[in-house]
């Protein structure tokens, strides 16, 4: 009898797995940051698990800038982007590079994320500068990553935390994220954007320059408010994973830093509910298979997901998280607020597209129309979470 029961259980498990696999495409394409990035490495690990358990093959397209990561989704050449939250947020808002007639607000939807507990994101500074605080960046060379308003706004937020602007530092233009790290290694800049676990940072930490990480005291309310005006997608975390963490301006490990759900796996609203459900379930149910593939990947666990981000979740993903007992009424309220925001942006875009203007004038007019519609709806122009502190890591 026990053998029969065990056989029935195995049959039911196999049938469930087959049903999930039936809803998963045999082949998928995702976009991500470049091959040396934390996001690319993690996307590879996740895709290996999908191939192992479900036979789903994933091609990952590395992108140097915001447009190159979102473009494959817009052109229906990819289903997901293993994005930083920032560029997906800019696409949703129709701002920065997306404030053009060819783009406008995009209907972004989150499926799942790596909450990133313990991983820091910041300007990494050269260790040979003798920097004692973030404010010591004044007068130093800071990389400006062309074509990536996401990383530009992140860096602007970090500077703002210390009460600095780009007028207080020497801006050095570089063509991409990897090139910024190369410039730091080669002594062409003094600070550039990175995550504490980025593979290229290991090279810098082993070089004569070394690294220094800035701490972001969690009780500095004014500093955080200044940062959120530029980068509302960041939250607070205690940094525990990364290269040479002992070299940080607080002098202790772990240290208070910036947390972000990265990568955030986002698609468009046209992604079918069944595919979004099956993919979310396949990844989160099997998160232990890839949890040790790279530092911080245990934060794909179901109880580590963050549902209070700056973009709405996909209905298929919500179905999975609701079935898992993780999604509640407060999450519905937050998600509906973000869906309302996207609806307001869509209405504003409809008005803007009726204008017969040249490109430069169109962008200016669109941004004014966008502001007017958001304010009329009682929504914050810059911060979709309505001025509250966004989550994104441990307190």
mmCIF file of C-alpha atoms in Angstrom:
data_model
loop_
_atom_site.group_PDB
_atom_site.id
_atom_site.type_symbol
_atom_site.label_atom_id
_atom_site.label_comp_id
_atom_site.label_asym_id
_atom_site.label_seq_id
_atom_site.Cartn_x
_atom_site.Cartn_y
_atom_site.Cartn_z
ATOM 1 C CA UNK A 1 0.000 0.000 0.000
ATOM 2 C CA UNK A 2 2.856 2.395 0.854
ATOM 3 C CA UNK A 3 4.465 1.719 -2.500
ATOM 4 C CA UNK A 4 1.188 2.444 -4.303
ATOM 5 C CA UNK A 5 0.715 5.661 -2.330
ATOM 6 C CA UNK A 6 4.293 6.774 -3.051
ATOM 7 C CA UNK A 7 3.761 6.024 -6.731
ATOM 8 C CA UNK A 8 0.587 8.112 -6.792
ATOM 9 C CA UNK A 9 2.399 11.006 -5.129
ATOM 10 C CA UNK A 10 5.164 10.854 -7.718
ATOM 11 C CA UNK A 11 2.626 10.786 -10.532
ATOM 12 C CA UNK A 12 0.875 13.847 -9.140
ATOM 13 C CA UNK A 13 4.185 15.696 -8.743
ATOM 14 C CA UNK A 14 5.215 14.827 -12.286
ATOM 15 C CA UNK A 15 1.820 15.886 -13.642
ATOM 16 C CA UNK A 16 2.129 19.212 -11.802
ATOM 17 C CA UNK A 17 5.617 19.783 -13.199
ATOM 18 C CA UNK A 18 4.410 18.888 -16.692
ATOM 19 C CA UNK A 19 1.506 21.308 -16.375
ATOM 20 C CA UNK A 20 3.929 24.078 -15.406
ATOM 21 C CA UNK A 21 6.251 23.145 -18.246
ATOM 22 C CA UNK A 22 3.345 23.262 -20.715
ATOM 23 C CA UNK A 23 2.843 26.949 -19.875
ATOM 24 C CA UNK A 24 6.542 27.753 -20.223
ATOM 25 C CA UNK A 25 7.903 28.521 -23.685
ATOM 26 C CA UNK A 26 10.514 26.043 -24.890
ATOM 27 C CA UNK A 27 12.711 29.016 -25.741
ATOM 28 C CA UNK A 28 12.862 32.475 -24.218
ATOM 29 C CA UNK A 29 14.948 35.590 -24.704
ATOM 30 C CA UNK A 30 15.845 37.948 -21.890
ATOM 31 C CA UNK A 31 17.884 41.147 -21.850
ATOM 32 C CA UNK A 32 20.273 42.121 -19.059
ATOM 33 C CA UNK A 33 23.243 44.277 -18.161
ATOM 34 C CA UNK A 34 26.660 43.404 -19.633
ATOM 35 C CA UNK A 35 28.455 40.117 -19.149
ATOM 36 C CA UNK A 36 30.540 41.363 -16.196
ATOM 37 C CA UNK A 37 27.478 42.559 -14.272
ATOM 38 C CA UNK A 38 25.849 40.941 -11.254
ATOM 39 C CA UNK A 39 22.508 40.884 -13.096
ATOM 40 C CA UNK A 40 23.874 38.969 -16.081
ATOM 41 C CA UNK A 41 25.562 36.366 -13.873
ATOM 42 C CA UNK A 42 22.360 35.848 -11.900
ATOM 43 C CA UNK A 43 20.200 35.634 -15.034
ATOM 44 C CA UNK A 44 22.501 32.877 -16.334
ATOM 45 C CA UNK A 45 22.117 30.940 -13.072
ATOM 46 C CA UNK A 46 18.307 31.277 -13.130
ATOM 47 C CA UNK A 47 18.132 30.211 -16.786
ATOM 48 C CA UNK A 48 20.259 27.136 -16.035
ATOM 49 C CA UNK A 49 17.667 26.035 -13.490
ATOM 50 C CA UNK A 50 14.846 26.492 -16.024
ATOM 51 C CA UNK A 51 16.701 24.342 -18.527
ATOM 52 C CA UNK A 52 17.512 21.723 -15.891
ATOM 53 C CA UNK A 53 13.961 21.235 -14.579
ATOM 54 C CA UNK A 54 11.733 22.307 -17.455
ATOM 55 C CA UNK A 55 13.791 22.104 -20.627
ATOM 56 C CA UNK A 56 13.344 25.833 -21.242
ATOM 57 C CA UNK A 57 16.308 27.363 -23.052
ATOM 58 C CA UNK A 58 16.960 31.061 -22.376
ATOM 59 C CA UNK A 59 19.060 33.337 -24.559
ATOM 60 C CA UNK A 60 20.323 36.384 -22.669
ATOM 61 C CA UNK A 61 21.148 39.570 -24.578
ATOM 62 C CA UNK A 62 23.620 41.848 -22.764
ATOM 63 C CA UNK A 63 22.838 45.558 -23.110
ATOM 64 C CA UNK A 64 25.184 48.488 -22.543
ATOM 65 C CA UNK A 65 22.540 51.122 -21.794
ATOM 66 C CA UNK A 66 18.898 51.620 -20.785
ATOM 67 C CA UNK A 67 17.502 51.626 -24.320
ATOM 68 C CA UNK A 68 19.422 48.518 -25.375
ATOM 69 C CA UNK A 69 17.930 46.581 -22.451
ATOM 70 C CA UNK A 70 14.315 47.712 -22.946
ATOM 71 C CA UNK A 71 14.319 47.743 -26.762
ATOM 72 C CA UNK A 72 14.141 43.924 -27.156
ATOM 73 C CA UNK A 73 10.945 43.917 -25.055
ATOM 74 C CA UNK A 74 9.405 46.804 -26.959
ATOM 75 C CA UNK A 75 10.132 45.103 -30.300
ATOM 76 C CA UNK A 76 8.823 41.737 -29.043
ATOM 77 C CA UNK A 77 12.266 40.197 -29.450
ATOM 78 C CA UNK A 78 12.464 39.325 -25.741
ATOM 79 C CA UNK A 79 9.946 38.443 -23.064
ATOM 80 C CA UNK A 80 11.802 39.676 -19.987
ATOM 81 C CA UNK A 81 14.515 42.049 -18.896
ATOM 82 C CA UNK A 82 16.712 41.166 -15.920
ATOM 83 C CA UNK A 83 16.869 44.897 -15.319
ATOM 84 C CA UNK A 84 17.932 47.332 -12.745
ATOM 85 C CA UNK A 85 14.794 48.803 -11.236
ATOM 86 C CA UNK A 86 15.789 52.273 -12.438
ATOM 87 C CA UNK A 87 15.671 51.818 -16.206
ATOM 88 C CA UNK A 88 12.396 49.883 -16.020
ATOM 89 C CA UNK A 89 11.004 52.694 -13.854
ATOM 90 C CA UNK A 90 12.144 55.324 -16.378
ATOM 91 C CA UNK A 91 10.488 53.335 -19.167
ATOM 92 C CA UNK A 92 7.246 53.163 -17.162
ATOM 93 C CA UNK A 93 7.377 56.912 -16.564
ATOM 94 C CA UNK A 94 8.311 57.913 -20.127
ATOM 95 C CA UNK A 95 11.172 60.085 -18.904
ATOM 96 C CA UNK A 96 14.894 60.496 -19.682
ATOM 97 C CA UNK A 97 15.672 58.525 -22.878
ATOM 98 C CA UNK A 98 12.046 57.375 -23.027
ATOM 99 C CA UNK A 99 10.626 60.918 -23.260
ATOM 100 C CA UNK A 100 10.617 60.809 -27.068
ATOM 101 C CA UNK A 101 7.933 60.315 -29.695
ATOM 102 C CA UNK A 102 9.316 56.803 -30.362
ATOM 103 C CA UNK A 103 8.890 55.742 -26.731
ATOM 104 C CA UNK A 104 6.689 57.358 -24.113
ATOM 105 C CA UNK A 105 5.430 55.490 -21.010
ATOM 106 C CA UNK A 106 5.777 51.713 -21.243
ATOM 107 C CA UNK A 107 3.406 49.235 -19.499
ATOM 108 C CA UNK A 108 6.039 47.504 -17.382
ATOM 109 C CA UNK A 109 5.153 44.583 -15.113
ATOM 110 C CA UNK A 110 7.322 42.848 -12.510
ATOM 111 C CA UNK A 111 7.315 39.054 -12.249
ATOM 112 C CA UNK A 112 9.876 38.446 -9.511
ATOM 113 C CA UNK A 113 13.087 39.963 -8.170
ATOM 114 C CA UNK A 114 16.205 39.339 -6.215
ATOM 115 C CA UNK A 115 15.509 41.585 -3.268
ATOM 116 C CA UNK A 116 19.251 41.931 -2.892
ATOM 117 C CA UNK A 117 19.474 41.736 0.896
ATOM 118 C CA UNK A 118 23.080 42.297 1.851
ATOM 119 C CA UNK A 119 24.234 43.534 -1.583
ATOM 120 C CA UNK A 120 25.191 47.192 -1.812
ATOM 121 C CA UNK A 121 24.828 49.512 -4.811
ATOM 122 C CA UNK A 122 26.728 52.747 -4.968
ATOM 123 C CA UNK A 123 29.532 54.757 -6.416
ATOM 124 C CA UNK A 124 32.608 52.698 -5.607
ATOM 125 C CA UNK A 125 35.547 54.967 -4.867
ATOM 126 C CA UNK A 126 39.261 54.388 -5.358
ATOM 127 C CA UNK A 127 40.940 53.274 -2.159
ATOM 128 C CA UNK A 128 44.082 55.315 -2.783
ATOM 129 C CA UNK A 129 42.288 58.654 -2.411
ATOM 130 C CA UNK A 130 42.259 58.698 1.384
ATOM 131 C CA UNK A 131 38.493 59.304 1.399
ATOM 132 C CA UNK A 132 36.890 59.301 4.845
ATOM 133 C CA UNK A 133 33.315 60.243 3.907
ATOM 134 C CA UNK A 134 31.138 60.468 0.825
ATOM 135 C CA UNK A 135 31.439 64.263 0.941
ATOM 136 C CA UNK A 136 35.164 63.853 0.223
ATOM 137 C CA UNK A 137 34.228 63.184 -3.405
ATOM 138 C CA UNK A 138 34.066 66.953 -3.851
ATOM 139 C CA UNK A 139 36.495 67.896 -6.601
ATOM 140 C CA UNK A 140 37.118 64.269 -7.575
ATOM 141 C CA UNK A 141 36.570 62.616 -10.977
ATOM 142 C CA UNK A 142 33.234 60.776 -11.181
ATOM 143 C CA UNK A 143 32.121 58.755 -14.203
ATOM 144 C CA UNK A 144 29.019 59.786 -16.155
ATOM 145 C CA UNK A 145 27.806 56.699 -18.024
ATOM 146 C CA UNK A 146 26.515 57.871 -21.385
ATOM 147 C CA UNK A 147 23.213 56.468 -22.594
ATOM 148 C CA UNK A 148 22.237 55.250 -19.123
ATOM 149 C CA UNK A 149 20.051 57.746 -17.266
ATOM 150 C CA UNK A 150 19.393 54.946 -14.768
ATOM 151 C CA UNK A 151 23.018 54.901 -13.653
ATOM 152 C CA UNK A 152 23.282 58.669 -14.030
ATOM 153 C CA UNK A 153 20.342 59.205 -11.670
ATOM 154 C CA UNK A 154 21.753 56.628 -9.264
ATOM 155 C CA UNK A 155 25.058 58.508 -9.142
ATOM 156 C CA UNK A 156 23.212 61.836 -8.813
ATOM 157 C CA UNK A 157 21.328 60.420 -5.842
ATOM 158 C CA UNK A 158 24.540 59.282 -4.164
ATOM 159 C CA UNK A 159 26.078 62.718 -4.618
ATOM 160 C CA UNK A 160 22.883 64.351 -3.318
ATOM 161 C CA UNK A 161 23.023 62.195 -0.191
ATOM 162 C CA UNK A 162 26.287 63.971 0.639
ATOM 163 C CA UNK A 163 24.905 67.371 -0.347
ATOM 164 C CA UNK A 164 26.855 67.401 -3.614
ATOM 165 C CA UNK A 165 25.878 67.957 -7.233
ATOM 166 C CA UNK A 166 27.696 67.343 -10.500
ATOM 167 C CA UNK A 167 28.962 70.927 -10.281
ATOM 168 C CA UNK A 168 30.959 69.860 -7.206
ATOM 169 C CA UNK A 169 32.846 67.050 -8.971
ATOM 170 C CA UNK A 170 34.711 66.527 -12.223
ATOM 171 C CA UNK A 171 32.358 64.699 -14.583
ATOM 172 C CA UNK A 172 34.120 62.165 -16.832
ATOM 173 C CA UNK A 173 31.995 60.662 -19.617
ATOM 174 C CA UNK A 174 32.396 56.919 -20.242
ATOM 175 C CA UNK A 175 30.471 54.824 -22.806
ATOM 176 C CA UNK A 176 29.178 52.090 -20.492
ATOM 177 C CA UNK A 177 29.051 50.447 -17.061
ATOM 178 C CA UNK A 178 32.049 48.181 -17.695
ATOM 179 C CA UNK A 179 34.035 51.077 -19.140
ATOM 180 C CA UNK A 180 33.424 53.044 -15.945
ATOM 181 C CA UNK A 181 35.000 50.266 -13.912
ATOM 182 C CA UNK A 182 37.893 50.076 -16.356
ATOM 183 C CA UNK A 183 38.368 53.826 -15.976
ATOM 184 C CA UNK A 184 38.536 53.463 -12.186
ATOM 185 C CA UNK A 185 41.096 50.683 -12.505
ATOM 186 C CA UNK A 186 43.188 52.733 -14.950
ATOM 187 C CA UNK A 187 43.087 55.899 -12.798
ATOM 188 C CA UNK A 188 40.975 57.844 -15.299
ATOM 189 C CA UNK A 189 38.198 58.369 -12.736
ATOM 190 C CA UNK A 190 38.012 58.285 -8.952
ATOM 191 C CA UNK A 191 34.492 56.865 -8.560
ATOM 192 C CA UNK A 192 32.051 54.941 -10.725
ATOM 193 C CA UNK A 193 28.823 53.020 -10.324
ATOM 194 C CA UNK A 194 28.938 49.378 -9.204
ATOM 195 C CA UNK A 195 27.349 46.769 -6.991
ATOM 196 C CA UNK A 196 29.472 45.330 -4.208
ATOM 197 C CA UNK A 197 29.334 41.868 -5.803
ATOM 198 C CA UNK A 198 30.226 42.894 -9.379
ATOM 199 C CA UNK A 199 32.979 40.626 -10.700
ATOM 200 C CA UNK A 200 34.986 43.516 -12.168
ATOM 201 C CA UNK A 201 35.221 45.153 -8.742
ATOM 202 C CA UNK A 202 37.364 42.205 -7.646
ATOM 203 C CA UNK A 203 40.041 43.281 -10.122
ATOM 204 C CA UNK A 204 40.010 46.820 -8.801
ATOM 205 C CA UNK A 205 40.198 45.708 -5.173
ATOM 206 C CA UNK A 206 43.255 43.583 -6.034
ATOM 207 C CA UNK A 207 44.951 46.477 -7.859
ATOM 208 C CA UNK A 208 47.153 49.199 -6.353
ATOM 209 C CA UNK A 209 44.139 51.534 -6.364
ATOM 210 C CA UNK A 210 41.955 49.359 -4.177
ATOM 211 C CA UNK A 211 38.352 50.285 -3.330
ATOM 212 C CA UNK A 212 36.475 52.319 -0.758
ATOM 213 C CA UNK A 213 32.719 51.943 -0.279
ATOM 214 C CA UNK A 214 30.615 54.824 1.054
ATOM 215 C CA UNK A 215 28.256 54.174 3.935
ATOM 216 C CA UNK A 216 24.754 55.693 3.972
ATOM 217 C CA UNK A 217 23.708 56.132 7.618
ATOM 218 C CA UNK A 218 20.103 55.002 7.889
ATOM 219 C CA UNK A 219 19.255 57.710 10.393
ATOM 220 C CA UNK A 220 20.296 60.519 8.030
ATOM 221 C CA UNK A 221 16.723 61.391 7.050
ATOM 222 C CA UNK A 222 17.664 64.523 5.117
ATOM 223 C CA UNK A 223 20.272 62.641 3.116
ATOM 224 C CA UNK A 224 17.816 59.912 2.183
ATOM 225 C CA UNK A 225 15.191 62.446 1.135
ATOM 226 C CA UNK A 226 17.718 64.098 -1.171
ATOM 227 C CA UNK A 227 18.718 60.742 -2.618
ATOM 228 C CA UNK A 228 15.097 59.654 -3.235
ATOM 229 C CA UNK A 229 14.433 62.753 -5.311
ATOM 230 C CA UNK A 230 16.855 61.301 -7.875
ATOM 231 C CA UNK A 231 16.529 57.557 -7.251
ATOM 232 C CA UNK A 232 13.215 56.641 -5.571
ATOM 233 C CA UNK A 233 13.770 52.931 -6.207
ATOM 234 C CA UNK A 234 16.437 52.568 -3.521
ATOM 235 C CA UNK A 235 15.881 51.456 0.046
ATOM 236 C CA UNK A 236 18.053 50.749 3.067
ATOM 237 C CA UNK A 237 20.095 47.608 3.575
ATOM 238 C CA UNK A 238 22.980 46.409 5.711
ATOM 239 C CA UNK A 239 25.710 45.418 3.280
ATOM 240 C CA UNK A 240 27.192 41.980 3.949
ATOM 241 C CA UNK A 241 28.283 40.687 0.511
ATOM 242 C CA UNK A 242 31.015 42.069 -1.691
ATOM 243 C CA UNK A 243 34.662 42.821 -2.353
ATOM 244 C CA UNK A 244 36.764 44.382 0.429
ATOM 245 C CA UNK A 245 33.743 45.495 2.423
ATOM 246 C CA UNK A 246 35.999 46.343 5.351
ATOM 247 C CA UNK A 247 37.125 49.295 3.260
ATOM 248 C CA UNK A 248 34.052 51.425 3.862
ATOM 249 C CA UNK A 249 33.589 54.849 5.365
ATOM 250 C CA UNK A 250 31.788 53.541 8.464
ATOM 251 C CA UNK A 251 34.727 51.386 9.497
ATOM 252 C CA UNK A 252 32.545 48.371 10.327
ATOM 253 C CA UNK A 253 31.018 45.380 8.536
ATOM 254 C CA UNK A 254 28.145 45.076 7.852
ATOM 255 C CA UNK A 255 27.648 48.728 7.056
ATOM 256 C CA UNK A 256 24.528 50.775 6.171
ATOM 257 C CA UNK A 257 24.108 51.028 2.413
ATOM 258 C CA UNK A 258 21.723 51.314 -0.508
ATOM 259 C CA UNK A 259 19.497 48.324 -1.244
ATOM 260 C CA UNK A 260 17.642 47.633 -4.462
ATOM 261 C CA UNK A 261 15.732 44.748 -5.973
ATOM 262 C CA UNK A 262 18.281 43.789 -8.612
ATOM 263 C CA UNK A 263 17.817 42.229 -10.932
ATOM 264 C CA UNK A 264 14.091 42.830 -11.260
ATOM 265 C CA UNK A 265 12.622 40.546 -13.922
ATOM 266 C CA UNK A 266 10.174 42.722 -15.827
ATOM 267 C CA UNK A 267 8.095 42.314 -18.947
ATOM 268 C CA UNK A 268 5.275 44.134 -20.693
ATOM 269 C CA UNK A 269 1.617 43.769 -19.797
ATOM 270 C CA UNK A 270 1.086 41.707 -22.980
ATOM 271 C CA UNK A 271 2.972 38.757 -21.485
ATOM 272 C CA UNK A 272 0.292 36.119 -20.946
ATOM 273 C CA UNK A 273 -0.919 35.478 -17.408
ATOM 274 C CA UNK A 274 -0.270 31.745 -17.737
ATOM 275 C CA UNK A 275 3.317 32.263 -18.877
ATOM 276 C CA UNK A 276 3.992 34.820 -16.144
ATOM 277 C CA UNK A 277 2.481 32.493 -13.535
ATOM 278 C CA UNK A 278 4.389 29.421 -14.701
ATOM 279 C CA UNK A 279 7.686 31.263 -14.993
ATOM 280 C CA UNK A 280 7.378 32.908 -11.586
ATOM 281 C CA UNK A 281 6.425 29.593 -9.983
ATOM 282 C CA UNK A 282 9.237 27.711 -11.728
ATOM 283 C CA UNK A 283 11.900 30.190 -10.620
ATOM 284 C CA UNK A 284 10.740 30.839 -7.061
ATOM 285 C CA UNK A 285 9.840 27.207 -6.284
ATOM 286 C CA UNK A 286 13.335 26.162 -7.378
ATOM 287 C CA UNK A 287 15.283 29.073 -5.922
ATOM 288 C CA UNK A 288 17.393 26.739 -3.775
ATOM 289 C CA UNK A 289 18.849 25.182 -6.917
ATOM 290 C CA UNK A 290 20.686 28.404 -7.790
ATOM 291 C CA UNK A 291 20.894 30.066 -4.358
ATOM 292 C CA UNK A 292 24.633 29.449 -4.100
ATOM 293 C CA UNK A 293 25.495 30.331 -7.689
ATOM 294 C CA UNK A 294 26.521 33.887 -6.721
ATOM 295 C CA UNK A 295 26.516 36.012 -3.555
ATOM 296 C CA UNK A 296 23.098 37.222 -2.483
ATOM 297 C CA UNK A 297 21.060 34.849 -4.663
ATOM 298 C CA UNK A 298 19.261 33.399 -1.663
ATOM 299 C CA UNK A 299 17.139 36.566 -1.847
ATOM 300 C CA UNK A 300 15.060 35.019 -4.652
ATOM 301 C CA UNK A 301 13.329 33.044 -1.889
ATOM 302 C CA UNK A 302 9.550 33.561 -1.769
ATOM 303 C CA UNK A 303 9.580 35.222 1.639
ATOM 304 C CA UNK A 304 12.250 37.683 0.461
ATOM 305 C CA UNK A 305 10.229 39.141 -2.424
ATOM 306 C CA UNK A 306 9.431 42.836 -2.216
ATOM 307 C CA UNK A 307 5.929 43.787 -3.388
ATOM 308 C CA UNK A 308 6.219 47.533 -2.638
ATOM 309 C CA UNK A 309 8.336 48.612 -5.570
ATOM 310 C CA UNK A 310 7.877 51.474 -8.055
ATOM 311 C CA UNK A 311 6.179 49.366 -10.751
ATOM 312 C CA UNK A 312 3.147 47.054 -10.625
ATOM 313 C CA UNK A 313 3.391 43.277 -10.553
ATOM 314 C CA UNK A 314 2.082 41.120 -13.394
ATOM 315 C CA UNK A 315 -1.311 39.453 -12.719
ATOM 316 C CA UNK A 316 0.197 36.020 -13.385
ATOM 317 C CA UNK A 317 2.918 36.602 -10.808
ATOM 318 C CA UNK A 318 0.359 37.959 -8.347
ATOM 319 C CA UNK A 319 -1.642 34.734 -8.742
ATOM 320 C CA UNK A 320 1.398 32.689 -7.731
ATOM 321 C CA UNK A 321 2.282 34.866 -4.742
ATOM 322 C CA UNK A 322 -1.354 34.961 -3.606
ATOM 323 C CA UNK A 323 -1.554 31.150 -3.769
ATOM 324 C CA UNK A 324 1.658 31.043 -1.731
ATOM 325 C CA UNK A 325 0.032 33.150 0.997
ATOM 326 C CA UNK A 326 2.508 35.983 0.497
ATOM 327 C CA UNK A 327 0.395 38.565 -1.319
ATOM 328 C CA UNK A 328 -2.109 40.423 0.807
ATOM 329 C CA UNK A 329 -4.654 43.222 0.745
ATOM 330 C CA UNK A 330 -2.044 45.929 1.344
ATOM 331 C CA UNK A 331 -0.127 44.667 -1.693
ATOM 332 C CA UNK A 332 -3.301 44.911 -3.783
ATOM 333 C CA UNK A 333 -3.740 48.526 -2.714
ATOM 334 C CA UNK A 334 -0.140 49.409 -3.568
ATOM 335 C CA UNK A 335 -0.364 47.636 -6.930
ATOM 336 C CA UNK A 336 -3.646 49.318 -7.844
ATOM 337 C CA UNK A 337 -2.124 52.703 -7.111
ATOM 338 C CA UNK A 338 0.715 51.965 -9.544
ATOM 339 C CA UNK A 339 -1.714 50.679 -12.192
ATOM 340 C CA UNK A 340 -3.709 53.902 -11.803
ATOM 341 C CA UNK A 341 -0.486 55.844 -12.318
ATOM 342 C CA UNK A 342 0.212 53.956 -15.549
ATOM 343 C CA UNK A 343 -3.335 54.683 -16.718
ATOM 344 C CA UNK A 344 -2.851 58.416 -16.044
ATOM 345 C CA UNK A 345 0.462 58.328 -17.927
ATOM 346 C CA UNK A 346 -1.212 56.573 -20.847
ATOM 347 C CA UNK A 347 -3.905 59.247 -21.020
ATOM 348 C CA UNK A 348 -1.266 61.958 -20.908
ATOM 349 C CA UNK A 349 0.634 60.238 -23.712
ATOM 350 C CA UNK A 350 -2.493 60.095 -25.854
ATOM 351 C CA UNK A 351 -2.759 63.869 -25.563
ATOM 352 C CA UNK A 352 0.927 64.374 -26.352
ATOM 353 C CA UNK A 353 0.914 62.217 -29.486
ATOM 354 C CA UNK A 354 -1.666 64.499 -31.090
ATOM 355 C CA UNK A 355 0.856 67.342 -31.106
ATOM 356 C CA UNK A 356 2.581 68.238 -34.353
ATOM 357 C CA UNK A 357 5.990 69.329 -33.065
ATOM 358 C CA UNK A 358 9.638 68.660 -33.846
ATOM 359 C CA UNK A 359 11.453 66.175 -31.617
ATOM 360 C CA UNK A 360 12.949 68.628 -29.138
ATOM 361 C CA UNK A 361 9.728 70.592 -28.737
ATOM 362 C CA UNK A 362 7.749 67.354 -28.450
ATOM 363 C CA UNK A 363 9.834 66.096 -25.531
ATOM 364 C CA UNK A 364 9.405 69.368 -23.649
ATOM 365 C CA UNK A 365 5.661 69.397 -24.314
ATOM 366 C CA UNK A 366 5.269 65.756 -23.278
ATOM 367 C CA UNK A 367 7.038 66.293 -19.978
ATOM 368 C CA UNK A 368 4.787 69.268 -19.250
ATOM 369 C CA UNK A 369 1.649 67.294 -20.151
ATOM 370 C CA UNK A 370 2.879 64.392 -18.025
ATOM 371 C CA UNK A 371 3.389 66.676 -15.035
ATOM 372 C CA UNK A 372 -0.017 68.279 -15.477
ATOM 373 C CA UNK A 373 -1.882 64.963 -15.665
ATOM 374 C CA UNK A 374 -0.093 63.478 -12.661
ATOM 375 C CA UNK A 375 -0.701 66.549 -10.529
ATOM 376 C CA UNK A 376 -4.383 66.631 -11.556
ATOM 377 C CA UNK A 377 -4.680 63.007 -10.407
ATOM 378 C CA UNK A 378 -3.048 63.837 -7.079
ATOM 379 C CA UNK A 379 0.078 61.819 -7.913
ATOM 380 C CA UNK A 380 3.678 62.735 -7.243
ATOM 381 C CA UNK A 381 5.473 63.696 -10.446
ATOM 382 C CA UNK A 382 8.777 62.072 -9.540
ATOM 383 C CA UNK A 383 8.074 59.458 -6.880
ATOM 384 C CA UNK A 384 5.433 56.845 -7.712
ATOM 385 C CA UNK A 385 5.359 55.571 -4.142
ATOM 386 C CA UNK A 386 3.782 58.859 -3.132
ATOM 387 C CA UNK A 387 6.626 60.193 -1.037
ATOM 388 C CA UNK A 388 6.853 57.214 1.305
ATOM 389 C CA UNK A 389 10.120 55.365 1.801
ATOM 390 C CA UNK A 390 10.508 52.681 -0.872
ATOM 391 C CA UNK A 391 11.526 49.286 0.381
ATOM 392 C CA UNK A 392 14.485 47.476 -1.031
ATOM 393 C CA UNK A 393 16.394 45.738 1.690
ATOM 394 C CA UNK A 394 16.778 45.147 5.372
ATOM 395 C CA UNK A 395 16.486 47.942 7.873
#
